[in-house]
Amino acid sequence: MSHGFVTVQWSRKKLVYDLFVILGIAAFIAGYVALTQVAIDPAFRPEPAIVMMRAFGTCAFVMMTLILLIGPLARLDRRFLPLLFNRRHFGVIFTFVAIWHAKQVLDFYHAFSPEQLSKWTALFTFDASFTGSSMPFQLFGLAALVIFVVMAATSHDFWQSFLGPKVWKGLHMMVYLAWALTVLHVAFGGLQVEHHPAWVGLMTVCVASVVSLHTIAAFKARAEDSLIARSVSIDGEVWLDAGPLDRFDLDEPVSVLGEEGESIAVVRHAGGISAVHGVCAHQGGPLAEGRVVDGCLTCPWHGWQYRPDDGTSPPPFEERLATHPVRLDDREHVLVRAEADEPGTPQAPVRSLDV
Amino acid sequence: MIRSQRSWHLTIWSIGGSLVFLVFLWALFAWGADPAPAPDHLAGGPR
């Protein structure tokens, strides 16, 4: 959160997480090499340097797929929300794996040309053509890697603060372009020389799962958008009908969309029902997709927290969200005033007998 | 996320994502590149 910056906020949990990821990578590489020995006839088996190159490349592709699946999975099922935490660590480690794959390619394929070309010159001249059967698949991979490196280098909150949330988020949304470039890199590279059904199947499942889950999550979001809250006028003010009281499960916020499509996070917590602006002050995360932790509405993306009744972060943090007055109507429907109050304005949580 | 962002996500993934996947399948089944993407003179690593 905003209470000063340190280079990396390590904690025991993050160290364990990183160790787990690194051990997973080691297991994947070892498994890939072992399977290559078992599954491929020695007469057709690539030499060890190529096997390692492909092992790291495949590992990076699978890691990228897992990273990209976390978002839609968490949106489709709240049980996946914990995976959103530390996703940046996963991304940075993935970038190192991808860099190592690229280094192996440069050192093997581009370091020994008879013309004594530099590795980079060899890389840019060997398949930089779209003609005939050539496709510059390595350059697709390089372009994606540049994006991944920029993202990893700017992943710290310092850069989010320095660049501003909109620029930072825009920069990091380029992950989708990098993903598409990586798919092309694999499709016109590895897929053309490696035909083992297990490898081809793994790559196909990775691409299909990213496309399908993101599309399903986007359709779900659009379906939710069609449920724009009905508005009623009370004493000259517009109030949004957030639905019956029993719609709200304890500590699980609900998104109510205002007339402009803005999200308001309405949450039933121990103190009653409150409503705050639904967009996190950190990186614009969807607060209504988070949950209440330790009495605070907690963003699913990076765990920033806000007290539901006044929209402020607990000390020593100082973020403030706009708050909305809440009331119940005669049918015990929750009404949220469409117009927000100033950030940090305390609101009396609405209570009912069973809240 | 506001509504416009959600629409953008749906458009990008339903059209762009499907297009990328189709290109992937095309490369898999129909591209038929010369199965030697790395020319010999560059694949001269430490043997």
mmCIF file of N, CA, C and O in Angstrom, chain A residues 262-318:
data_model
loop_
_atom_site.group_PDB
_atom_site.id
_atom_site.type_symbol
_atom_site.label_atom_id
_atom_site.label_comp_id
_atom_site.label_asym_id
_atom_site.label_seq_id
_atom_site.Cartn_x
_atom_site.Cartn_y
_atom_site.Cartn_z
ATOM 1 N N GLU A 262 -20.387 2.696 -13.693
ATOM 2 C CA GLU A 262 -19.365 2.595 -12.668
ATOM 3 C C GLU A 262 -19.758 1.549 -11.626
ATOM 4 O O GLU A 262 -20.934 1.360 -11.338
ATOM 5 N N SER A 263 -18.764 0.868 -11.099
ATOM 6 C CA SER A 263 -19.041 -0.196 -10.133
ATOM 7 C C SER A 263 -19.016 0.348 -8.704
ATOM 8 O O SER A 263 -18.120 1.095 -8.326
ATOM 9 N N ILE A 264 -20.028 -0.047 -7.953
ATOM 10 C CA ILE A 264 -20.072 0.266 -6.523
ATOM 11 C C ILE A 264 -20.038 -1.075 -5.790
ATOM 12 O O ILE A 264 -20.807 -1.990 -6.125
ATOM 13 N N ALA A 265 -19.113 -1.194 -4.852
ATOM 14 C CA ALA A 265 -19.006 -2.445 -4.095
ATOM 15 C C ALA A 265 -19.912 -2.357 -2.875
ATOM 16 O O ALA A 265 -19.707 -1.518 -2.001
ATOM 17 N N VAL A 266 -20.931 -3.206 -2.856
ATOM 18 C CA VAL A 266 -21.866 -3.243 -1.733
ATOM 19 C C VAL A 266 -21.578 -4.514 -0.950
ATOM 20 O O VAL A 266 -21.568 -5.609 -1.524
ATOM 21 N N VAL A 267 -21.333 -4.359 0.338
ATOM 22 C CA VAL A 267 -20.877 -5.521 1.098
ATOM 23 C C VAL A 267 -21.610 -5.624 2.435
ATOM 24 O O VAL A 267 -21.837 -4.632 3.117
ATOM 25 N N ARG A 268 -21.976 -6.856 2.713
ATOM 26 C CA ARG A 268 -22.544 -7.145 4.042
ATOM 27 C C ARG A 268 -21.407 -7.624 4.929
ATOM 28 O O ARG A 268 -20.757 -8.627 4.634
ATOM 29 N N HIS A 269 -21.161 -6.887 6.000
ATOM 30 C CA HIS A 269 -20.068 -7.242 6.904
ATOM 31 C C HIS A 269 -20.611 -7.275 8.322
ATOM 32 O O HIS A 269 -21.836 -7.122 8.529
ATOM 33 N N ALA A 270 -19.727 -7.483 9.284
ATOM 34 C CA ALA A 270 -20.185 -7.662 10.660
ATOM 35 C C ALA A 270 -20.966 -6.451 11.159
ATOM 36 O O ALA A 270 -21.869 -6.580 11.994
ATOM 37 N N GLY A 271 -20.640 -5.273 10.627
ATOM 38 C CA GLY A 271 -21.312 -4.061 11.115
ATOM 39 C C GLY A 271 -22.586 -3.725 10.385
ATOM 40 O O GLY A 271 -23.290 -2.794 10.777
ATOM 41 N N GLY A 272 -22.901 -4.413 9.316
ATOM 42 C CA GLY A 272 -24.098 -4.105 8.553
ATOM 43 C C GLY A 272 -23.791 -4.152 7.065
ATOM 44 O O GLY A 272 -22.897 -4.878 6.625
ATOM 45 N N ILE A 273 -24.523 -3.339 6.290
ATOM 46 C CA ILE A 273 -24.274 -3.292 4.848
ATOM 47 C C ILE A 273 -23.777 -1.896 4.483
ATOM 48 O O ILE A 273 -24.374 -0.888 4.881
ATOM 49 N N SER A 274 -22.666 -1.847 3.755
ATOM 50 C CA SER A 274 -22.049 -0.584 3.359
ATOM 51 C C SER A 274 -21.784 -0.613 1.865
ATOM 52 O O SER A 274 -21.767 -1.677 1.236
ATOM 53 N N ALA A 275 -21.528 0.586 1.322
ATOM 54 C CA ALA A 275 -21.227 0.686 -0.114
ATOM 55 C C ALA A 275 -20.095 1.682 -0.319
ATOM 56 O O ALA A 275 -20.121 2.784 0.229
ATOM 57 N N VAL A 276 -19.104 1.250 -1.079
ATOM 58 C CA VAL A 276 -17.973 2.130 -1.404
ATOM 59 C C VAL A 276 -17.713 2.056 -2.903
ATOM 60 O O VAL A 276 -18.169 1.126 -3.588
ATOM 61 N N HIS A 277 -16.974 3.015 -3.384
ATOM 62 C CA HIS A 277 -16.543 3.011 -4.782
ATOM 63 C C HIS A 277 -15.882 1.664 -5.093
ATOM 64 O O HIS A 277 -15.059 1.178 -4.318
ATOM 65 N N GLY A 278 -16.247 1.066 -6.241
ATOM 66 C CA GLY A 278 -15.832 -0.318 -6.486
ATOM 67 C C GLY A 278 -14.486 -0.495 -7.140
ATOM 68 O O GLY A 278 -14.146 -1.607 -7.541
ATOM 69 N N VAL A 279 -13.711 0.599 -7.286
ATOM 70 C CA VAL A 279 -12.431 0.492 -7.974
ATOM 71 C C VAL A 279 -11.297 0.811 -7.005
ATOM 72 O O VAL A 279 -11.279 1.876 -6.386
ATOM 73 N N CYS A 280 -10.378 -0.123 -6.865
ATOM 74 C CA CYS A 280 -9.281 0.033 -5.912
ATOM 75 C C CYS A 280 -8.399 1.221 -6.299
ATOM 76 O O CYS A 280 -8.128 1.461 -7.482
ATOM 77 N N ALA A 281 -7.902 1.948 -5.293
ATOM 78 C CA ALA A 281 -7.055 3.119 -5.535
ATOM 79 C C ALA A 281 -5.663 2.734 -6.014
ATOM 80 O O ALA A 281 -4.924 3.581 -6.513
ATOM 81 N N HIS A 282 -5.320 1.479 -5.893
ATOM 82 C CA HIS A 282 -3.976 1.033 -6.240
ATOM 83 C C HIS A 282 -3.826 0.913 -7.755
ATOM 84 O O HIS A 282 -3.172 1.738 -8.385
ATOM 85 N N GLN A 283 -4.474 -0.069 -8.346
ATOM 86 C CA GLN A 283 -4.352 -0.282 -9.789
ATOM 87 C C GLN A 283 -5.712 -0.468 -10.454
ATOM 88 O O GLN A 283 -5.808 -1.101 -11.499
ATOM 89 N N GLY A 284 -6.738 0.019 -9.812
ATOM 90 C CA GLY A 284 -8.054 -0.093 -10.422
ATOM 91 C C GLY A 284 -8.652 -1.476 -10.340
ATOM 92 O O GLY A 284 -9.477 -1.850 -11.172
ATOM 93 N N GLY A 285 -8.234 -2.247 -9.354
ATOM 94 C CA GLY A 285 -8.765 -3.611 -9.199
ATOM 95 C C GLY A 285 -10.237 -3.599 -8.832
ATOM 96 O O GLY A 285 -10.749 -2.626 -8.258
ATOM 97 N N PRO A 286 -10.952 -4.688 -9.148
ATOM 98 C CA PRO A 286 -12.394 -4.770 -8.890
ATOM 99 C C PRO A 286 -12.683 -5.176 -7.445
ATOM 100 O O PRO A 286 -12.679 -6.355 -7.119
ATOM 101 N N LEU A 287 -12.960 -4.194 -6.606
ATOM 102 C CA LEU A 287 -13.149 -4.483 -5.178
ATOM 103 C C LEU A 287 -14.330 -5.419 -4.933
ATOM 104 O O LEU A 287 -14.311 -6.217 -3.995
ATOM 105 N N ALA A 288 -15.344 -5.334 -5.789
ATOM 106 C CA ALA A 288 -16.514 -6.180 -5.571
ATOM 107 C C ALA A 288 -16.216 -7.654 -5.850
ATOM 108 O O ALA A 288 -17.024 -8.517 -5.541
ATOM 109 N N GLU A 289 -15.056 -7.927 -6.417
ATOM 110 C CA GLU A 289 -14.671 -9.322 -6.632
ATOM 111 C C GLU A 289 -13.736 -9.812 -5.529
ATOM 112 O O GLU A 289 -13.222 -10.926 -5.603
ATOM 113 N N GLY A 290 -13.496 -8.959 -4.545
ATOM 114 C CA GLY A 290 -12.673 -9.366 -3.418
ATOM 115 C C GLY A 290 -13.533 -9.927 -2.297
ATOM 116 O O GLY A 290 -14.596 -10.494 -2.539
ATOM 117 N N ARG A 291 -13.082 -9.759 -1.075
ATOM 118 C CA ARG A 291 -13.871 -10.202 0.068
ATOM 119 C C ARG A 291 -13.432 -9.424 1.294
ATOM 120 O O ARG A 291 -12.447 -8.688 1.257
ATOM 121 N N VAL A 292 -14.167 -9.593 2.387
ATOM 122 C CA VAL A 292 -13.812 -8.901 3.620
ATOM 123 C C VAL A 292 -12.818 -9.760 4.397
ATOM 124 O O VAL A 292 -13.070 -10.931 4.663
ATOM 125 N N VAL A 293 -11.668 -9.171 4.699
ATOM 126 C CA VAL A 293 -10.637 -9.841 5.479
ATOM 127 C C VAL A 293 -10.291 -8.939 6.657
ATOM 128 O O VAL A 293 -9.994 -7.766 6.468
ATOM 129 N N ASP A 294 -10.353 -9.485 7.855
ATOM 130 C CA ASP A 294 -10.066 -8.700 9.071
ATOM 131 C C ASP A 294 -10.905 -7.430 9.133
ATOM 132 O O ASP A 294 -10.425 -6.357 9.517
ATOM 133 N N GLY A 295 -12.143 -7.530 8.707
ATOM 134 C CA GLY A 295 -13.046 -6.384 8.789
ATOM 135 C C GLY A 295 -12.894 -5.379 7.680
ATOM 136 O O GLY A 295 -13.596 -4.363 7.655
ATOM 137 N N CYS A 296 -11.962 -5.607 6.764
ATOM 138 C CA CYS A 296 -11.727 -4.652 5.682
ATOM 139 C C CYS A 296 -12.048 -5.279 4.330
ATOM 140 O O CYS A 296 -11.714 -6.443 4.082
ATOM 141 N N LEU A 297 -12.658 -4.476 3.473
ATOM 142 C CA LEU A 297 -12.877 -4.903 2.101
ATOM 143 C C LEU A 297 -11.513 -4.993 1.417
ATOM 144 O O LEU A 297 -10.755 -4.020 1.400
ATOM 145 N N THR A 298 -11.181 -6.136 0.887
ATOM 146 C CA THR A 298 -9.823 -6.401 0.406
ATOM 147 C C THR A 298 -9.828 -6.639 -1.098
ATOM 148 O O THR A 298 -10.578 -7.485 -1.608
ATOM 149 N N CYS A 299 -8.989 -5.872 -1.787
ATOM 150 C CA CYS A 299 -8.925 -5.981 -3.252
ATOM 151 C C CYS A 299 -8.352 -7.349 -3.643
ATOM 152 O O CYS A 299 -7.345 -7.788 -3.080
ATOM 153 N N PRO A 300 -8.953 -8.007 -4.634
ATOM 154 C CA PRO A 300 -8.452 -9.326 -5.025
ATOM 155 C C PRO A 300 -7.102 -9.280 -5.730
ATOM 156 O O PRO A 300 -6.429 -10.300 -5.816
ATOM 157 N N TRP A 301 -6.737 -8.118 -6.248
ATOM 158 C CA TRP A 301 -5.500 -8.080 -7.032
ATOM 159 C C TRP A 301 -4.265 -8.078 -6.147
ATOM 160 O O TRP A 301 -3.376 -8.890 -6.303
ATOM 161 N N HIS A 302 -4.151 -7.156 -5.217
ATOM 162 C CA HIS A 302 -2.922 -7.051 -4.426
ATOM 163 C C HIS A 302 -3.175 -6.853 -2.946
ATOM 164 O O HIS A 302 -2.267 -6.477 -2.216
ATOM 165 N N GLY A 303 -4.412 -7.064 -2.522
ATOM 166 C CA GLY A 303 -4.687 -7.075 -1.101
ATOM 167 C C GLY A 303 -4.812 -5.715 -0.441
ATOM 168 O O GLY A 303 -4.764 -5.629 0.786
ATOM 169 N N TRP A 304 -4.978 -4.652 -1.208
ATOM 170 C CA TRP A 304 -5.203 -3.355 -0.561
ATOM 171 C C TRP A 304 -6.551 -3.393 0.154
ATOM 172 O O TRP A 304 -7.507 -3.984 -0.353
ATOM 173 N N GLN A 305 -6.590 -2.724 1.317
ATOM 174 C CA GLN A 305 -7.766 -2.878 2.164
ATOM 175 C C GLN A 305 -8.439 -1.534 2.460
ATOM 176 O O GLN A 305 -7.771 -0.496 2.549
ATOM 177 N N TYR A 306 -9.756 -1.606 2.666
ATOM 178 C CA TYR A 306 -10.543 -0.411 2.956
ATOM 179 C C TYR A 306 -11.621 -0.787 3.968
ATOM 180 O O TYR A 306 -12.245 -1.854 3.836
ATOM 181 N N ARG A 307 -11.830 0.109 4.941
ATOM 182 C CA ARG A 307 -12.926 -0.139 5.878
ATOM 183 C C ARG A 307 -14.243 0.124 5.157
ATOM 184 O O ARG A 307 -14.402 1.171 4.521
ATOM 185 N N PRO A 308 -15.195 -0.793 5.271
ATOM 186 C CA PRO A 308 -16.432 -0.641 4.491
ATOM 187 C C PRO A 308 -17.259 0.580 4.877
ATOM 188 O O PRO A 308 -17.953 1.148 4.038
ATOM 189 N N ASP A 309 -17.188 0.998 6.150
ATOM 190 C CA ASP A 309 -18.099 2.062 6.568
ATOM 191 C C ASP A 309 -17.606 3.468 6.249
ATOM 192 O O ASP A 309 -18.390 4.411 6.217
ATOM 193 N N ASP A 310 -16.294 3.633 6.000
ATOM 194 C CA ASP A 310 -15.836 4.975 5.625
ATOM 195 C C ASP A 310 -14.867 4.972 4.426
ATOM 196 O O ASP A 310 -14.345 6.027 4.049
ATOM 197 N N GLY A 311 -14.594 3.817 3.854
ATOM 198 C CA GLY A 311 -13.778 3.746 2.647
ATOM 199 C C GLY A 311 -12.312 4.061 2.845
ATOM 200 O O GLY A 311 -11.577 4.243 1.871
ATOM 201 N N THR A 312 -11.857 4.136 4.091
ATOM 202 C CA THR A 312 -10.447 4.468 4.328
ATOM 203 C C THR A 312 -9.649 3.203 4.622
ATOM 204 O O THR A 312 -10.164 2.235 5.179
ATOM 205 N N SER A 313 -8.364 3.261 4.243
ATOM 206 C CA SER A 313 -7.489 2.137 4.564
ATOM 207 C C SER A 313 -7.108 2.210 6.037
ATOM 208 O O SER A 313 -6.994 3.304 6.606
ATOM 209 N N PRO A 314 -6.905 1.055 6.662
ATOM 210 C CA PRO A 314 -6.525 1.062 8.080
ATOM 211 C C PRO A 314 -5.133 1.665 8.241
ATOM 212 O O PRO A 314 -4.295 1.558 7.341
ATOM 213 N N PRO A 315 -4.866 2.332 9.381
ATOM 214 C CA PRO A 315 -3.544 2.920 9.618
ATOM 215 C C PRO A 315 -2.452 1.849 9.500
ATOM 216 O O PRO A 315 -2.697 0.693 9.844
ATOM 217 N N PRO A 316 -1.262 2.199 9.017
ATOM 218 C CA PRO A 316 -0.794 3.549 8.709
ATOM 219 C C PRO A 316 -1.107 3.999 7.286
ATOM 220 O O PRO A 316 -0.598 5.029 6.861
ATOM 221 N N PHE A 317 -1.912 3.270 6.566
ATOM 222 C CA PHE A 317 -2.175 3.614 5.169
ATOM 223 C C PHE A 317 -3.208 4.730 5.082
ATOM 224 O O PHE A 317 -3.983 4.946 6.011
ATOM 225 N N GLU A 318 -3.230 5.414 3.940
ATOM 226 C CA GLU A 318 -4.018 6.643 3.865
ATOM 227 C C GLU A 318 -4.939 6.730 2.656
ATOM 228 O O GLU A 318 -5.450 7.805 2.354
#
